[in-house]
XYZ file of C-alpha atoms in Angstrom:
152
model
C -0.212 0.350 -0.258
C 1.695 3.065 -0.909
C 2.206 5.716 1.693
C 1.607 9.447 2.310
C 3.101 11.659 4.009
C 1.792 14.172 6.445
C 2.335 17.418 4.333
C 1.039 15.991 1.275
C -1.799 14.539 3.308
C -2.600 18.136 5.104
C -2.359 19.666 2.054
C -4.823 18.040 0.058
C -7.397 17.960 3.345
C -6.201 21.703 2.561
C -7.610 21.712 -1.119
C -10.566 19.947 -0.869
C -11.463 22.315 1.926
C -10.990 25.344 -0.273
C -12.665 23.289 -3.543
C -15.992 22.782 -0.908
C -15.600 26.637 0.187
C -15.355 27.655 -3.529
C -18.746 26.193 -5.026
C -18.854 28.947 -7.915
C -17.868 26.642 -10.567
C -20.040 23.843 -9.215
C -23.167 26.373 -9.095
C -22.365 27.438 -12.343
C -22.353 23.790 -13.953
C -25.827 23.336 -12.406
C -27.093 26.883 -14.044
C -26.178 24.974 -17.135
C -28.029 22.085 -16.394
C -30.861 23.885 -15.302
C -31.002 25.661 -18.429
C -30.508 22.560 -20.786
C -33.743 20.579 -19.055
C -35.779 23.515 -19.425
C -34.367 24.094 -23.147
C -35.275 20.151 -24.029
C -38.790 21.038 -23.184
C -39.679 23.325 -25.096
C -37.871 21.059 -28.388
C -39.422 18.079 -27.014
C -43.094 19.932 -25.605
C -42.887 17.507 -22.652
C -42.206 18.440 -18.850
C -39.332 18.185 -17.133
C -40.515 15.372 -15.399
C -41.307 13.712 -18.968
C -45.404 14.392 -19.430
C -45.774 15.029 -22.891
C -47.680 18.399 -23.196
C -51.371 18.713 -23.824
C -52.417 19.559 -27.462
C -53.022 23.255 -28.036
C -57.120 23.845 -27.895
C -58.914 24.486 -31.462
C -59.423 28.187 -30.281
C -55.811 28.834 -30.060
C -54.340 26.732 -32.866
C -57.138 29.171 -35.248
C -56.051 32.019 -33.428
C -52.145 31.324 -34.021
C -52.194 30.582 -37.941
C -49.222 28.445 -38.553
C -48.335 27.825 -34.605
C -45.970 24.907 -35.066
C -44.610 24.353 -31.522
C -46.620 24.779 -28.554
C -45.478 27.880 -26.083
C -43.318 29.245 -28.760
C -45.751 31.985 -30.810
C -43.392 34.773 -31.342
C -40.855 33.561 -29.271
C -41.540 35.631 -25.662
C -42.000 33.486 -23.332
C -38.449 31.166 -24.311
C -36.674 33.897 -24.880
C -37.457 35.258 -21.662
C -35.825 32.437 -19.630
C -33.079 33.379 -17.644
C -30.532 31.584 -15.599
C -28.218 33.388 -12.464
C -25.627 31.699 -10.086
C -23.722 32.392 -7.129
C -21.213 30.592 -4.744
C -24.322 29.180 -2.650
C -27.139 28.859 -5.162
C -28.258 28.520 -8.821
C -31.336 29.429 -9.926
C -33.662 29.937 -13.176
C -37.201 31.590 -14.133
C -38.935 34.239 -16.295
C -40.324 37.480 -15.979
C -42.796 37.243 -18.383
C -45.855 37.398 -16.494
C -48.129 34.684 -18.136
C -45.227 32.120 -17.338
C -46.511 30.591 -14.501
C -49.991 29.837 -15.967
C -48.451 27.921 -18.526
C -45.994 26.392 -16.085
C -48.524 25.178 -13.594
C -52.025 25.577 -15.310
C -55.182 27.445 -14.143
C -57.921 29.700 -15.254
C -57.057 32.502 -17.613
C -59.054 35.168 -19.970
C -62.353 37.302 -19.003
C -63.822 35.655 -15.654
C -61.698 32.990 -15.739
C -63.779 31.006 -17.880
C -60.380 29.651 -19.790
C -58.964 26.498 -18.771
C -54.800 26.617 -19.745
C -53.775 23.036 -18.966
C -50.004 22.936 -17.595
C -47.328 22.876 -19.523
C -44.278 22.677 -17.154
C -40.610 23.608 -19.028
C -39.163 24.851 -15.696
C -37.681 21.669 -13.538
C -39.597 21.685 -10.964
C -43.254 20.700 -9.780
C -45.886 22.549 -7.899
C -44.932 20.505 -4.831
C -41.310 22.259 -5.183
C -39.873 18.794 -6.463
C -37.261 18.203 -9.124
C -36.829 15.329 -12.090
C -35.214 12.623 -10.330
C -32.773 13.009 -13.544
C -32.054 16.435 -12.723
C -31.174 15.123 -8.712
C -29.104 12.517 -10.360
C -27.647 15.124 -12.938
C -26.378 17.680 -9.767
C -25.449 14.836 -7.574
C -22.927 13.923 -10.185
C -21.909 17.421 -10.907
C -21.365 17.711 -6.614
C -19.210 14.553 -6.782
C -16.996 16.028 -10.273
C -16.644 18.768 -8.221
C -15.597 17.185 -5.026
C -13.075 14.717 -6.680
C -11.660 17.130 -9.195
C -9.957 18.204 -6.113
C -7.881 15.059 -5.869
C -7.420 15.079 -9.792
C -5.037 17.542 -9.923
């Protein structure tokens, strides 16, 4: 079994501690993963949890002649998605007012007579859950971040 000098061991532990304190690179990777999951929802017309989006209503199809993709009429919603991160957090969101009704569904329109089905695109549920695949990806990124210290 190879031996390691005490000084080398202490240096490795200090490097590990520094890496665990400097999580900005990890958060940058996580935010990119959130953006990827979101863009895939728009591309595949599925929720980040894998459920197919409900079809557009006949009224919507009639109003938007030539609409090819759900939630992408003029591109305002899909182009409004923004990400940010700090050393302790990674976030994704949009400032488009109508994003919430598309994410979670609900009643809209005059007198709230129109029911908009949920077509989730941001990887979070009403219950504040994230998809299992996203959770696994974040865990893998965290392990790579920690292990990266030892591979330097």
